[in-house]
mmCIF file of C-alpha atoms and ligand atoms in Angstrom:
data_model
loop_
_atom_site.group_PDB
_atom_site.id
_atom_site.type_symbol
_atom_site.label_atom_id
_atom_site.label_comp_id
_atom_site.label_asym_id
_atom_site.label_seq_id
_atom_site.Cartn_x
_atom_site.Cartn_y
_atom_site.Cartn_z
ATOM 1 C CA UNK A 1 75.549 -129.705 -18.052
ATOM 2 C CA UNK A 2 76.159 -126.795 -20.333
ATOM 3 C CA UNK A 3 73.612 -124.923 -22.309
ATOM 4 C CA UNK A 4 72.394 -125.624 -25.523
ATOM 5 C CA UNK A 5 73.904 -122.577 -28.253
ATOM 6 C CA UNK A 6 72.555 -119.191 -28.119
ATOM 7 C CA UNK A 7 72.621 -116.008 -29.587
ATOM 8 C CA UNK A 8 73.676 -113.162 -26.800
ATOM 9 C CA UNK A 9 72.582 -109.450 -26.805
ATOM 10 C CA UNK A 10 73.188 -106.488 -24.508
ATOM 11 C CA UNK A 11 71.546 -103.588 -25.396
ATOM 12 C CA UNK A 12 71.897 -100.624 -23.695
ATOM 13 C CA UNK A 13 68.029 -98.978 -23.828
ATOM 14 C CA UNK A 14 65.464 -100.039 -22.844
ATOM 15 C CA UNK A 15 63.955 -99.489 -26.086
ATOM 16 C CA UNK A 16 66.460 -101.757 -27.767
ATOM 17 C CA UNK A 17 65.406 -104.340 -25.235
ATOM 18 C CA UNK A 18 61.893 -104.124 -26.070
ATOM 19 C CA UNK A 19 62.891 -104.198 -30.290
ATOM 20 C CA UNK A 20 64.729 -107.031 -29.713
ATOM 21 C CA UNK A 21 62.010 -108.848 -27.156
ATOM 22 C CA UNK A 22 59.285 -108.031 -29.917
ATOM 23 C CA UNK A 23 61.917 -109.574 -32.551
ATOM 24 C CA UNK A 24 62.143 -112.402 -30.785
ATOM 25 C CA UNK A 25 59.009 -113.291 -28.706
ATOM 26 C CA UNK A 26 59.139 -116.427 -26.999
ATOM 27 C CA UNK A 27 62.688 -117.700 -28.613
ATOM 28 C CA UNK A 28 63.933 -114.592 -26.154
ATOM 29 C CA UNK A 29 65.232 -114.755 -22.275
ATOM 30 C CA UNK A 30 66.046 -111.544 -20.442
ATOM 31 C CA UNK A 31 69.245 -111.777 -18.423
ATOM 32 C CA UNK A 32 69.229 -110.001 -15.388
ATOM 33 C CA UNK A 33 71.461 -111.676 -12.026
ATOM 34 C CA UNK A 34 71.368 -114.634 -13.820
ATOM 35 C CA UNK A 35 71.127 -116.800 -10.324
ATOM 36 C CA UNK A 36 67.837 -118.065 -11.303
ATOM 37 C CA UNK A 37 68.264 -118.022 -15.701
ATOM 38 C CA UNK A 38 71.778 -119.534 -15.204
ATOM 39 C CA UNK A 39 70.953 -122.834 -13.629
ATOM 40 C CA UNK A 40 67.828 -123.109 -15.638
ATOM 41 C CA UNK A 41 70.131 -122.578 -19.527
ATOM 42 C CA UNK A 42 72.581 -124.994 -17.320
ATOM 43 C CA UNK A 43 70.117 -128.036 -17.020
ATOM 44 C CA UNK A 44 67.926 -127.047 -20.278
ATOM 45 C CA UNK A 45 64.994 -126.352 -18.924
ATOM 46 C CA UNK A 46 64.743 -123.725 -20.708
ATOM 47 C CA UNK A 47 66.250 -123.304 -24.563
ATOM 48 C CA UNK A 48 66.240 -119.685 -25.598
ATOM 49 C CA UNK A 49 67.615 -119.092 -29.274
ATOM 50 C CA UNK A 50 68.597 -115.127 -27.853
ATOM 51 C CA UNK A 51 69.808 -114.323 -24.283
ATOM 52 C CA UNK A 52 69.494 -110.186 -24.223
ATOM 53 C CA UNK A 53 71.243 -109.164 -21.427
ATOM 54 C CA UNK A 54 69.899 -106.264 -19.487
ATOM 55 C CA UNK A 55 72.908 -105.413 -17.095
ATOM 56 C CA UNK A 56 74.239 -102.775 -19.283
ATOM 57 C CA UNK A 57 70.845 -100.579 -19.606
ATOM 58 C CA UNK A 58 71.430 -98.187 -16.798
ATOM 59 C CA UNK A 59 67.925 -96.751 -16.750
ATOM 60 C CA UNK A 60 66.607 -99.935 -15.027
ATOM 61 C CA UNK A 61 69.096 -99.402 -12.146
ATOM 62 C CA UNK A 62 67.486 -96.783 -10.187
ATOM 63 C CA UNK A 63 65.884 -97.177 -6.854
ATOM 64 C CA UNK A 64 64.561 -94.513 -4.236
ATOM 65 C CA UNK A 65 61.828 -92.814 -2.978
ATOM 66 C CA UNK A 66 58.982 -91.893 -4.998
ATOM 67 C CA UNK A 67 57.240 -87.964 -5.004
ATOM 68 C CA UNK A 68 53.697 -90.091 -3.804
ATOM 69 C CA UNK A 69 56.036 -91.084 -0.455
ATOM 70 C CA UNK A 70 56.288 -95.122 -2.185
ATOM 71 C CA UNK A 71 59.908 -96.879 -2.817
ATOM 72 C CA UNK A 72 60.657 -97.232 -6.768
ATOM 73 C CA UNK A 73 62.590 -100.970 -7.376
ATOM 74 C CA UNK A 74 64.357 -100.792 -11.018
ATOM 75 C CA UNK A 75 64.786 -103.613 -13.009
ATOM 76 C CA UNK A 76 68.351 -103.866 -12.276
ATOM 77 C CA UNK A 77 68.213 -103.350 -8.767
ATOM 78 C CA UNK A 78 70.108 -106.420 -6.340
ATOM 79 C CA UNK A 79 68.779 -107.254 -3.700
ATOM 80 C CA UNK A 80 71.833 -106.826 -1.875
ATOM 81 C CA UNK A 81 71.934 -103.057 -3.104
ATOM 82 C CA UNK A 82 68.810 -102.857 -0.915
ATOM 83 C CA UNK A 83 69.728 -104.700 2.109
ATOM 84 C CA UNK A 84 72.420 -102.307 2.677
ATOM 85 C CA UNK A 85 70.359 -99.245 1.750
ATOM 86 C CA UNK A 86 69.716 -97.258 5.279
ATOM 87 C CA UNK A 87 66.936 -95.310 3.158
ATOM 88 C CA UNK A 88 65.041 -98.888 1.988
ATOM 89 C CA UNK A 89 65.193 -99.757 5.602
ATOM 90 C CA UNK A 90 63.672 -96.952 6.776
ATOM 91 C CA UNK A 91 61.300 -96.222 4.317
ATOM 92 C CA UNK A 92 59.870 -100.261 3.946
ATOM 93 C CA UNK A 93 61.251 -102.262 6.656
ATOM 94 C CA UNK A 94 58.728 -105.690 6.212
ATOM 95 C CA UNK A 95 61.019 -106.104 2.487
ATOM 96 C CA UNK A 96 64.206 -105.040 4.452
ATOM 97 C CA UNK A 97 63.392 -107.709 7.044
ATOM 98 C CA UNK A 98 62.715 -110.280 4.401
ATOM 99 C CA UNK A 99 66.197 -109.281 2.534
ATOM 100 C CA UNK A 100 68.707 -111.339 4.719
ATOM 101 C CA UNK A 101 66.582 -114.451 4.249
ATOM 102 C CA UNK A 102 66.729 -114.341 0.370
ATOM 103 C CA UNK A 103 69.658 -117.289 -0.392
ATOM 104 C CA UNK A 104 73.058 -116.111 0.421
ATOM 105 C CA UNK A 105 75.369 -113.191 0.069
ATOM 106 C CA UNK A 106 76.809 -114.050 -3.311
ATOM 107 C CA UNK A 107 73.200 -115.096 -5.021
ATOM 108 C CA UNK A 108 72.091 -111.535 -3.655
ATOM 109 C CA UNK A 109 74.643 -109.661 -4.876
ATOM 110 C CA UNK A 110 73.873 -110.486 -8.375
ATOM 111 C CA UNK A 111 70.328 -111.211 -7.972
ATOM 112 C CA UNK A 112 67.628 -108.586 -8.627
ATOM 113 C CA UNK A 113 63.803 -108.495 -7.360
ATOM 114 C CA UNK A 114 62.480 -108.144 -10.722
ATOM 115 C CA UNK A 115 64.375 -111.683 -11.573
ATOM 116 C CA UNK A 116 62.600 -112.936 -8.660
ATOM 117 C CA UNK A 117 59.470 -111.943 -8.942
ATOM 118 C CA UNK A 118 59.433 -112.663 -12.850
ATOM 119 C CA UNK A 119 61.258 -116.654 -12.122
ATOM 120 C CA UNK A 120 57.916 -116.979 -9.703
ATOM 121 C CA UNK A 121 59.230 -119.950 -7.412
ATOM 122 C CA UNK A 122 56.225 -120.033 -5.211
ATOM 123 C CA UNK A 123 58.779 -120.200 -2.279
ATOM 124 C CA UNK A 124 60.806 -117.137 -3.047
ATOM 125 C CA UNK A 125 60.088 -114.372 0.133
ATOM 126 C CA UNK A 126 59.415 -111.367 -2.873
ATOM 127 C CA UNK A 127 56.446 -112.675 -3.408
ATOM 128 C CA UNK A 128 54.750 -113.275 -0.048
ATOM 129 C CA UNK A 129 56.309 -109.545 0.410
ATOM 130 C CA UNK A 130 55.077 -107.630 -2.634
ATOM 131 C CA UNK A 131 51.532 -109.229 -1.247
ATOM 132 C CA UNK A 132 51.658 -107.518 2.227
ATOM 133 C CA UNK A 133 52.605 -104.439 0.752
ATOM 134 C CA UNK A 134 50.054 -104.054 -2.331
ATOM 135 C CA UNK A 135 53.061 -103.432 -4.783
ATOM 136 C CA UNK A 136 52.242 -102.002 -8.115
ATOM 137 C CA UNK A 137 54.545 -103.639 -11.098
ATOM 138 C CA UNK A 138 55.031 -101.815 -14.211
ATOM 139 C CA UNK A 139 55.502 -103.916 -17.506
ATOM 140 C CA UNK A 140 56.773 -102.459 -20.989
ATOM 141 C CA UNK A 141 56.174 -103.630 -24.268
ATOM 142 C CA UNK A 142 57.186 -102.673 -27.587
ATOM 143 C CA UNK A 143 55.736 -100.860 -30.415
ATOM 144 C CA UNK A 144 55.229 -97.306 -28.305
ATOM 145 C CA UNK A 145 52.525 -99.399 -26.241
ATOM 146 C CA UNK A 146 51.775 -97.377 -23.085
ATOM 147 C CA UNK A 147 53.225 -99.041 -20.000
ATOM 148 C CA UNK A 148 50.526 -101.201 -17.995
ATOM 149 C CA UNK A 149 50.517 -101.844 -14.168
ATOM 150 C CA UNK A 150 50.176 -104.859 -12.984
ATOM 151 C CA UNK A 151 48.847 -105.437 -9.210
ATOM 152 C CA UNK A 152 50.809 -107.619 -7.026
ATOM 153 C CA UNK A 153 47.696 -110.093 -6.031
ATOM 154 C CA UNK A 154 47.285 -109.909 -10.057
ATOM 155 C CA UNK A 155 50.881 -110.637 -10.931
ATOM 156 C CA UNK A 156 51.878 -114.480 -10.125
ATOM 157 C CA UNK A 157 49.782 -117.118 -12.471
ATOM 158 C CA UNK A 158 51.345 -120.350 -11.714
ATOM 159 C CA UNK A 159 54.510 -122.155 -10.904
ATOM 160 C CA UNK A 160 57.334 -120.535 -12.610
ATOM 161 C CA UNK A 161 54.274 -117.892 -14.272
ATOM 162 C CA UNK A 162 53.466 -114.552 -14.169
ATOM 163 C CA UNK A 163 51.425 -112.186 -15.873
ATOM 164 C CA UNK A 164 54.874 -110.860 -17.848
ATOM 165 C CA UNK A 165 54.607 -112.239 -21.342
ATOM 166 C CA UNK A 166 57.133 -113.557 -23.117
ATOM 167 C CA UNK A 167 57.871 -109.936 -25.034
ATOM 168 C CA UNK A 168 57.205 -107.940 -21.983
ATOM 169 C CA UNK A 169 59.886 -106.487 -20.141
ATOM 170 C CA UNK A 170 58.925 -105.815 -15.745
ATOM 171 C CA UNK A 171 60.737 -102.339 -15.679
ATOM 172 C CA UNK A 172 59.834 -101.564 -11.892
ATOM 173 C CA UNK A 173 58.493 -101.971 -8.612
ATOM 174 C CA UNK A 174 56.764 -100.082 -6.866
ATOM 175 C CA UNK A 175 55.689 -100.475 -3.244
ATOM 176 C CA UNK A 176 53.259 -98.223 -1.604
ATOM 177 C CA UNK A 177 54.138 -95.329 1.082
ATOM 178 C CA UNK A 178 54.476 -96.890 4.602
ATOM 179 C CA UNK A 179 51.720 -96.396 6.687
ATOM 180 C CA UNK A 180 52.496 -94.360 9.533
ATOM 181 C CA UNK A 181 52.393 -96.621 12.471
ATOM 182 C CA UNK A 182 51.891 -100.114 10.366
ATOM 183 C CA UNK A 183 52.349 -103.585 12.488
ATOM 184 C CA UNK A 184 54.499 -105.605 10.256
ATOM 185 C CA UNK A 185 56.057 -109.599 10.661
ATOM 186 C CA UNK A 186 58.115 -111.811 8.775
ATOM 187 C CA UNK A 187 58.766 -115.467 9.312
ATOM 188 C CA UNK A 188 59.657 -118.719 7.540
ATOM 189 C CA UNK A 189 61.180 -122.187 8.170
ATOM 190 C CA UNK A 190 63.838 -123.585 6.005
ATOM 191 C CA UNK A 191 65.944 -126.647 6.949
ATOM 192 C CA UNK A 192 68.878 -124.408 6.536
ATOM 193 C CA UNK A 193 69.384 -120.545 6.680
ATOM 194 C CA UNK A 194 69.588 -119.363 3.048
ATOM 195 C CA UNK A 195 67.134 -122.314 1.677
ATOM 196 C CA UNK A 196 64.329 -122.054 -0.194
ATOM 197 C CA UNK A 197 61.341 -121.966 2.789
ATOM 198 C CA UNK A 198 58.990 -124.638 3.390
ATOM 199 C CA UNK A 199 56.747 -122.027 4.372
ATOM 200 C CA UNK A 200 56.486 -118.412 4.998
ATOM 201 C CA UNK A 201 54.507 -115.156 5.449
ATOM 202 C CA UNK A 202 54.977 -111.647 5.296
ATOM 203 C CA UNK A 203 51.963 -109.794 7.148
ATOM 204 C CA UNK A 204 51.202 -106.290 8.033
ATOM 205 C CA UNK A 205 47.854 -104.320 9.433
ATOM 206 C CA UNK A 206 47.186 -101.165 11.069
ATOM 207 C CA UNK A 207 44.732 -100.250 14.319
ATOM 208 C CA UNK A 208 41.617 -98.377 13.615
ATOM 209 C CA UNK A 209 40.547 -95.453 16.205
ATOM 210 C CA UNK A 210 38.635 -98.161 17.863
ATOM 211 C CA UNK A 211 41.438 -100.375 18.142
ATOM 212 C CA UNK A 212 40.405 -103.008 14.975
ATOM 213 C CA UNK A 213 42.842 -104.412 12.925
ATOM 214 C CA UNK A 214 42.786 -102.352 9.606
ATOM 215 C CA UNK A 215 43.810 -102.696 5.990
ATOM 216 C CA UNK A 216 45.035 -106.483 7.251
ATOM 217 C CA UNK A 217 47.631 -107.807 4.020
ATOM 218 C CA UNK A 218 49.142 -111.612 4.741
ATOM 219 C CA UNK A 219 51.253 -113.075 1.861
ATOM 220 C CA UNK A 220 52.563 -116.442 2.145
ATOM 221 C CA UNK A 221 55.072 -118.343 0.539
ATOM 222 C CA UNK A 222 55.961 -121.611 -0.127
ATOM 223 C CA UNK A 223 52.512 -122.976 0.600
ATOM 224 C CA UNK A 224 51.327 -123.398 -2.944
ATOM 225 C CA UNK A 225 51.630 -123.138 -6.801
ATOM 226 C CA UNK A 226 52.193 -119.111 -6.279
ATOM 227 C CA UNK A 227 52.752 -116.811 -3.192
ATOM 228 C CA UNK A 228 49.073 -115.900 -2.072
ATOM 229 C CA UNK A 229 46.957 -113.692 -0.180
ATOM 230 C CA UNK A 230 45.580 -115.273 2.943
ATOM 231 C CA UNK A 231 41.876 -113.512 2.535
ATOM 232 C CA UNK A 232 40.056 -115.834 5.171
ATOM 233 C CA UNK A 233 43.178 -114.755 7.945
ATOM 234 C CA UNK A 234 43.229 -111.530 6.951
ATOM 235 C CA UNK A 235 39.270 -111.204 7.297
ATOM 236 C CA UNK A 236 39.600 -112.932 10.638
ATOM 237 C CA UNK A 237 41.408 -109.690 12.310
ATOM 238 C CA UNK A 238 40.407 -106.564 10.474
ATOM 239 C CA UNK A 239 38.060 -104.649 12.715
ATOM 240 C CA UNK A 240 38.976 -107.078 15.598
ATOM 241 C CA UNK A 241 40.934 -106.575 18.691
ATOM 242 C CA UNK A 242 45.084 -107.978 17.888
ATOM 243 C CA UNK A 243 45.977 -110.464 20.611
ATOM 244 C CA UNK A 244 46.701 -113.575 21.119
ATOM 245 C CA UNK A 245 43.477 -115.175 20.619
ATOM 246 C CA UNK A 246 42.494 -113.432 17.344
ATOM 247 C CA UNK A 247 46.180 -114.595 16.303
ATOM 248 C CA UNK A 248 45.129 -118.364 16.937
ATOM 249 C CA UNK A 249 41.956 -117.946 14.903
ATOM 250 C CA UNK A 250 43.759 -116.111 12.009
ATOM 251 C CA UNK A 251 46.046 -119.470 12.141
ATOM 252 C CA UNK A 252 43.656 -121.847 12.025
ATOM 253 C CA UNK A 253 41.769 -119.796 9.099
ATOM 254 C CA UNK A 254 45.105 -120.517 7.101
ATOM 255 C CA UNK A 255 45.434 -123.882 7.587
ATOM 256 C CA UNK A 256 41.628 -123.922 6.490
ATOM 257 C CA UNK A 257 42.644 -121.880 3.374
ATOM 258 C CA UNK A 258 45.944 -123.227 1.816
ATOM 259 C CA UNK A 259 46.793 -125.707 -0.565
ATOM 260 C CA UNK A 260 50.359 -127.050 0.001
ATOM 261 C CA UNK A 261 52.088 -128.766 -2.976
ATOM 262 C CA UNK A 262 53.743 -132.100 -1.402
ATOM 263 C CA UNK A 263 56.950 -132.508 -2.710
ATOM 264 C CA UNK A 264 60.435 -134.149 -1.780
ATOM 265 C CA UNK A 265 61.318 -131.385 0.570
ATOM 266 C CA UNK A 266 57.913 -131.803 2.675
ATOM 267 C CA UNK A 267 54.488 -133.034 2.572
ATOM 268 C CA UNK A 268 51.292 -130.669 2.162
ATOM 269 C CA UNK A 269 50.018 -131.530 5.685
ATOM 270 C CA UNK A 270 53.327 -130.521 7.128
ATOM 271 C CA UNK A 271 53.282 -127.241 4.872
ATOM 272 C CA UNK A 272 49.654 -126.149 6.122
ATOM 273 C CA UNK A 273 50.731 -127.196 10.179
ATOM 274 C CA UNK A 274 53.668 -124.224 9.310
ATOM 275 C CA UNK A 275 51.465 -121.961 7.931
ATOM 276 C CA UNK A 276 49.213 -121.861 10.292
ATOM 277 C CA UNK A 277 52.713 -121.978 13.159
ATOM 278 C CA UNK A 278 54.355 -118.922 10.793
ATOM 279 C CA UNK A 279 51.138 -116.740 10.864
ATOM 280 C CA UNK A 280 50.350 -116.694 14.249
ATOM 281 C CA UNK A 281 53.862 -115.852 14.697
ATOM 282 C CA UNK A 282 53.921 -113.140 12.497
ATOM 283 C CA UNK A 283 51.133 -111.711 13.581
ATOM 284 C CA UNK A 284 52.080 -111.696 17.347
ATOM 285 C CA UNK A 285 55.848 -110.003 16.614
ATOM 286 C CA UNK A 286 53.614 -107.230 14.149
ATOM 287 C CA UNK A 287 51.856 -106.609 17.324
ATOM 288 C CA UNK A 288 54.510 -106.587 19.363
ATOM 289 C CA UNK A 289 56.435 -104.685 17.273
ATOM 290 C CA UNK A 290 55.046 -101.654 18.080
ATOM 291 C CA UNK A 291 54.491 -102.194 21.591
ATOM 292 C CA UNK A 292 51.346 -104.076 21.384
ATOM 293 C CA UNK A 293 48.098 -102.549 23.144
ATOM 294 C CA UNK A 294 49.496 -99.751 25.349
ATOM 295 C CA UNK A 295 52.966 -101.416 25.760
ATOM 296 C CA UNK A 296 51.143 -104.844 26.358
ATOM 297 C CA UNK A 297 52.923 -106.959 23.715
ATOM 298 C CA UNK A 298 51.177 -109.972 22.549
HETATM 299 C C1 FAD B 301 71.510 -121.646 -4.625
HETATM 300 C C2 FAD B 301 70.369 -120.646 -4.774
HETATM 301 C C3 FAD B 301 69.536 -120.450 -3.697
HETATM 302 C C4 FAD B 301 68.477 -119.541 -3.807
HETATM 303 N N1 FAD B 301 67.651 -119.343 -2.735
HETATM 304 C C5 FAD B 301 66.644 -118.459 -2.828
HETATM 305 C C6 FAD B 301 65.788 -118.204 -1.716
HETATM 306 O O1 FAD B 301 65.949 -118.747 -0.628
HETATM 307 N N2 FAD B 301 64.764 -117.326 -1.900
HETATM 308 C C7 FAD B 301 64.561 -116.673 -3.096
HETATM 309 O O2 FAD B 301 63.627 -115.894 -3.192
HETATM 310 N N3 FAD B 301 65.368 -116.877 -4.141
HETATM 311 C C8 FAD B 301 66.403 -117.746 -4.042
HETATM 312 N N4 FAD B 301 67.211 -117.926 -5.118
HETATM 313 C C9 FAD B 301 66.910 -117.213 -6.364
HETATM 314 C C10 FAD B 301 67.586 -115.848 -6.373
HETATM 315 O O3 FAD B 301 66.944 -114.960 -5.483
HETATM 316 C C11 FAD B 301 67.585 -115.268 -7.793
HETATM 317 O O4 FAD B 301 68.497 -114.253 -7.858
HETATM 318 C C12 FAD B 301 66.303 -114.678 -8.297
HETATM 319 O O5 FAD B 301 65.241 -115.573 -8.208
HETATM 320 C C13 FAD B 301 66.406 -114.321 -9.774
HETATM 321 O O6 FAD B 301 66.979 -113.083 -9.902
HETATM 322 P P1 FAD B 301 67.996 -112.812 -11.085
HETATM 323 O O7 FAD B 301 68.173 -111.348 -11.152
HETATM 324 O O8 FAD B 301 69.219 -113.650 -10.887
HETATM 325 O O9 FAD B 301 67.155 -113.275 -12.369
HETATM 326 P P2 FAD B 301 67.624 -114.119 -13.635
HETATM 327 O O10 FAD B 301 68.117 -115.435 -13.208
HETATM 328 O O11 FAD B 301 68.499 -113.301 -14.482
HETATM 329 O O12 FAD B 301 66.199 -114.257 -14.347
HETATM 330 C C14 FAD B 301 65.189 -115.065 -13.773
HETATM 331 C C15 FAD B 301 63.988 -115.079 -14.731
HETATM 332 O O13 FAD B 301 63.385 -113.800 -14.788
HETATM 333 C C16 FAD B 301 63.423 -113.265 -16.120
HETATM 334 N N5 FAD B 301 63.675 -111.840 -15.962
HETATM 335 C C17 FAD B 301 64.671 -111.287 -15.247
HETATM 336 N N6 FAD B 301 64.531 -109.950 -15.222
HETATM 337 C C18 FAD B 301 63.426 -109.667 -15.930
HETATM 338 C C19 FAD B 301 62.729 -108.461 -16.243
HETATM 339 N N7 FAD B 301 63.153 -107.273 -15.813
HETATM 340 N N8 FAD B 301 61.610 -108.531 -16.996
HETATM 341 C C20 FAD B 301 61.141 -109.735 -17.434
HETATM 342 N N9 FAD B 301 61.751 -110.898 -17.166
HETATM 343 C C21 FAD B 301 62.879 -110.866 -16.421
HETATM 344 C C22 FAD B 301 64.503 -114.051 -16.819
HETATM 345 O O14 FAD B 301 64.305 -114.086 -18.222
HETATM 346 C C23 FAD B 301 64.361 -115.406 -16.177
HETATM 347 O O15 FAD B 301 63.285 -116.102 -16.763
HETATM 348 C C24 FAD B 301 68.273 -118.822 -5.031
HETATM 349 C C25 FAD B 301 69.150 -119.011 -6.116
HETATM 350 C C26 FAD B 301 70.183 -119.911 -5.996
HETATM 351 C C27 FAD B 301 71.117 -120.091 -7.170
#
């Protein structure tokens, strides 16, 4: 199918992008990779009267480290640019794990986290990643409006929804300094590498003086109508010993606490018996990661 007429813009500020969004409200689309926009303008299920393409405003396409330690994400900013940034690697590798599971090659190349995060398919990895890491996500409007922050366990609404409105513009991402000696794990199941995931989860925690699980973060994908926190899991090993059992009870907290969508690709039951699979999983390699208790990896 092709898609129905529309108007096309590329500004090159970001304060023309905002006029134009506050022109044009809801009849508006930002453009940014266009993997995710394309298909949808393809099959109609979306109808903008204005595409405003933002690949020419070169003050979304920074990236780097921020002066509080964090990692800054522009707007424009592919995800392959990241996964072959040494510096993103070092400085966040749970998101630099997650990278080569994102699609393929080509879709990453043009592809940007802010499209991502802003498209909001429940299975897409950013979001079970911006969980784990407490990401802050800045949002501009028009009309001189100060920007406002948006909190990553704040940011997805629905399928396909986010707290962006429709004359908002996400200008960046940013995730939080690494904490010095975090346990991190990343896992998912897709029929086929580069597939959306039937489930997955992006965890990390850190060990307390007395050897607790601290400041325990476990975002999941593809088990519901948004990525999501997994509180009850989390709560199950912060202040407790990591290891194998805690790991089991974490799991079956999970499967307690999600609510898979059943669809064509799999059922809910099957979705919740992976989350649960994926999380203890997760949490064993974040342990392990590091060299477990004293070198004893779980
Ligand atoms: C075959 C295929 C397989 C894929 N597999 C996966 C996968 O396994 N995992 C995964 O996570 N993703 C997958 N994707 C999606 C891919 O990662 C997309 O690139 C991404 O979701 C959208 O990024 P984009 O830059 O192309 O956004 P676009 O397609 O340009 O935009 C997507 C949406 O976000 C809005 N938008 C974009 N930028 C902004 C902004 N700065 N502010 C406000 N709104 C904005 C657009 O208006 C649009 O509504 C796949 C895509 C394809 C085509």
């Amino acid at each position: 199918m092709k898609p129905a007429p529309f108007a096309y813009r590329d500004p090159d500020t970001v304060d023309e992008v905002l006029a134009l969004l506050a022109e044009h409200g809801d009849d508006a689309k930002l453009l940014a990779g266009g993997q995710s926009l394309g298909p949808m303008l393809n099959m109609r299920v979306v109808s903008p009267a204005v595409v405003v393409d933002l690949n020419r405003v070169k003050a979304l396409a920074g990236r780097g480290g921020s002066a509080s330690g964090g990692f800054v994400i522009g707007a424009l900013v592919r995800q392959a640019d990241l996964e072959d940034d040494p510096a993103f690697a070092a400085a966040q590798p749970l998101a630099a794990a997650a990278l080569p599971f994102i699609a393929h090659r080509p879709i990453r190349n043009r592809g940007t986290v802010a499209g991502s995060l802003v498209h909001a398919d429940p299975a897409a990895e950013w979001g079970g990643v911006v969980l784990a890491l407490d990401a802050r996500i800045e949002v501009r409007q028009a009309g001189g409006a100060s920007p406002r922050t948006v909190a990553a366990e704040d940011f997805f609404t629905g399928i396909l929804e986010t707290a962006v409105e429709p004359d908002e513009l996400l200008a960046e991402i940013r995730l939080p300094p690494w904490p010095e000696d975090a346990r991190w794990g990343f896992r998912e199941f897709a029929r086929r590498r580069g597939d959306f995931a039937l489930a997955g989860v992006a965890c990390r925690f850190e060990v307390d003086g007395a050897g607790g699980g601290r400041s325990v973060r476990i975002g999941l994908f593809g088990v519901g109508d948004t990525a999501v926190r997994a509180r009850r899991a989390e709560a199950v090993l912060e202040g407790e010993t990591p290891g194998p059992e805690v790991f089991a009870a974490a799991a079956a907290a999970v499967q307690d606490e999600v609510e898979p969508l059943d669809d064509g690709h799999a059922s809910a039951g099957y979705r919740r018996h992976l989350a649960g699979v994926l999380v203890e999983d997760a949490l064993a390699d974040a342990w392990a990661r590091n060299g477990g208790d004293e070198g004893e990896a779980a």
